[in-house]
Coordinates of C-alpha atoms in Angstrom, one line a residue:
X13 CA 12.4 28.8 -31.7
X14 CA 9.7 30.8 -29.9
X15 CA 10.7 33.5 -27.4
X16 CA 9.5 33.2 -23.8
X17 CA 6.5 35.2 -22.9
X18 CA 7.5 38.0 -20.4
X19 CA 6.2 37.6 -16.9
X20 CA 4.1 40.5 -15.8
X21 CA 3.2 41.4 -12.3
X22 CA 1.2 44.1 -10.5
X23 CA 2.9 43.4 -7.2
X24 CA 6.4 42.0 -6.6
X25 CA 9.1 41.6 -4.1
X26 CA 12.8 42.3 -4.6
X27 CA 15.6 40.9 -2.4
X28 CA 19.3 41.5 -3.2
X29 CA 22.6 41.5 -1.3
X30 CA 24.3 44.9 -1.4
X31 CA 27.6 43.2 -2.4
X32 CA 26.1 42.4 -5.8
X33 CA 24.7 45.9 -6.4
X34 CA 26.4 48.7 -8.2
X35 CA 25.6 51.0 -5.2
X36 CA 25.2 50.6 -1.5
X37 CA 22.7 53.4 -0.8
X38 CA 19.1 52.7 -0.3
X39 CA 18.3 56.3 -1.5
X40 CA 19.7 55.3 -5.0
X41 CA 17.4 52.2 -5.0
X42 CA 14.4 54.3 -4.0
X43 CA 15.2 56.8 -6.8
X44 CA 15.3 53.9 -9.3
X45 CA 12.0 52.4 -8.0
X46 CA 10.3 55.8 -8.2
X47 CA 11.3 56.1 -11.8
X48 CA 9.2 53.1 -12.7
X49 CA 5.9 54.1 -14.5
X50 CA 2.6 53.2 -13.0
X51 CA 4.1 52.8 -9.5
X52 CA 1.3 52.8 -7.0
X53 CA 3.3 52.1 -3.8
X54 CA 6.6 50.7 -2.6
X55 CA 8.3 49.9 0.7
X56 CA 11.9 49.0 1.3
X57 CA 14.1 48.1 4.1
X58 CA 17.8 47.4 4.7
X59 CA 18.4 44.1 6.5
X60 CA 21.8 44.2 8.3
X61 CA 21.0 42.3 11.6
X62 CA 19.8 38.9 10.3
X63 CA 21.6 35.9 11.8
X64 CA 22.5 32.8 9.9
X65 CA 22.0 29.3 11.5
X66 CA 25.8 29.3 12.1
X67 CA 25.4 32.3 14.4
X68 CA 27.2 34.6 11.9
X69 CA 25.6 37.8 10.7
X70 CA 24.0 37.4 7.3
X71 CA 25.4 39.7 4.6
X72 CA 23.5 43.0 4.4
X73 CA 20.7 43.1 1.9
X74 CA 17.5 44.9 1.1
X75 CA 13.9 43.8 0.6
X76 CA 11.4 45.9 -1.4
X77 CA 7.7 45.4 -2.1
X78 CA 6.4 47.2 -5.2
X79 CA 2.8 47.7 -6.4
X80 CA 1.8 49.0 -9.8
X81 CA -1.5 50.2 -11.2
X82 CA -0.9 48.2 -14.4
X83 CA 1.1 45.0 -14.8
X84 CA 4.8 45.5 -15.5
X85 CA 7.4 43.0 -16.7
X86 CA 9.8 41.5 -14.2
X87 CA 12.6 42.3 -16.8
X88 CA 11.7 46.0 -16.8
X89 CA 11.6 46.2 -13.0
X90 CA 14.9 44.3 -12.6
X91 CA 16.7 46.4 -15.2
X92 CA 15.5 49.6 -13.7
X93 CA 16.4 48.7 -10.1
X94 CA 19.7 47.1 -11.1
X95 CA 19.2 43.5 -10.2
X96 CA 19.0 40.3 -12.3
X97 CA 15.5 39.1 -13.2
X98 CA 15.6 36.2 -10.7
X99 CA 15.7 38.6 -7.7
X100 CA 12.4 40.1 -8.7
X101 CA 9.5 37.8 -8.0
X102 CA 5.8 37.6 -7.8
X103 CA 4.6 37.6 -4.2
X104 CA 3.8 34.0 -3.3
X105 CA 1.7 34.8 -0.3
X106 CA -0.2 38.1 0.2
X107 CA 1.0 41.6 0.0
X108 CA 0.2 42.1 3.7
X109 CA 2.3 39.1 4.6
X110 CA 5.2 40.3 2.4
X111 CA 5.1 43.7 4.1
X112 CA 5.1 42.1 7.5
X113 CA 8.2 40.1 6.5
X114 CA 10.1 43.4 5.9
X115 CA 10.2 43.8 9.7
X116 CA 9.9 40.0 10.5
X117 CA 6.6 40.4 12.3
X118 CA 5.5 37.1 10.9
X119 CA 8.8 35.4 11.8
X120 CA 9.3 36.0 15.5
X121 CA 12.4 33.9 15.6
X122 CA 14.2 36.4 13.4
X123 CA 15.6 39.8 14.3
X124 CA 12.7 42.2 14.7
X125 CA 13.3 45.4 12.7
X126 CA 11.6 48.6 13.8
X127 CA 8.8 49.6 11.4
X128 CA 10.4 53.1 11.2
X129 CA 13.2 51.5 9.2
X130 CA 10.8 50.8 6.3

């Protein structure tokens, strides 16, 4: 049986609920992200004011956008950050759109985070 070819990305997004992490400090996640080789840029935000359709507050979670100078496997990124592979994904739109989503600028119906929180 052949092994799956690893998925490599130069830009990716990560989203994970804090309750599934081994830590709850964004500084720890930033430190892990910075330890990745060939990291060109990153941005990260804690979302703790999102509202579910039911009116309840969505569980706190973080979003991160990472850009690399050379492609990196999703598996390596996930392992380093401390999330399962399925929470690291290739950006489906544009990097600009993904960055705007961090503060919900392209989703005016959602809570508008201050850019200083990124």
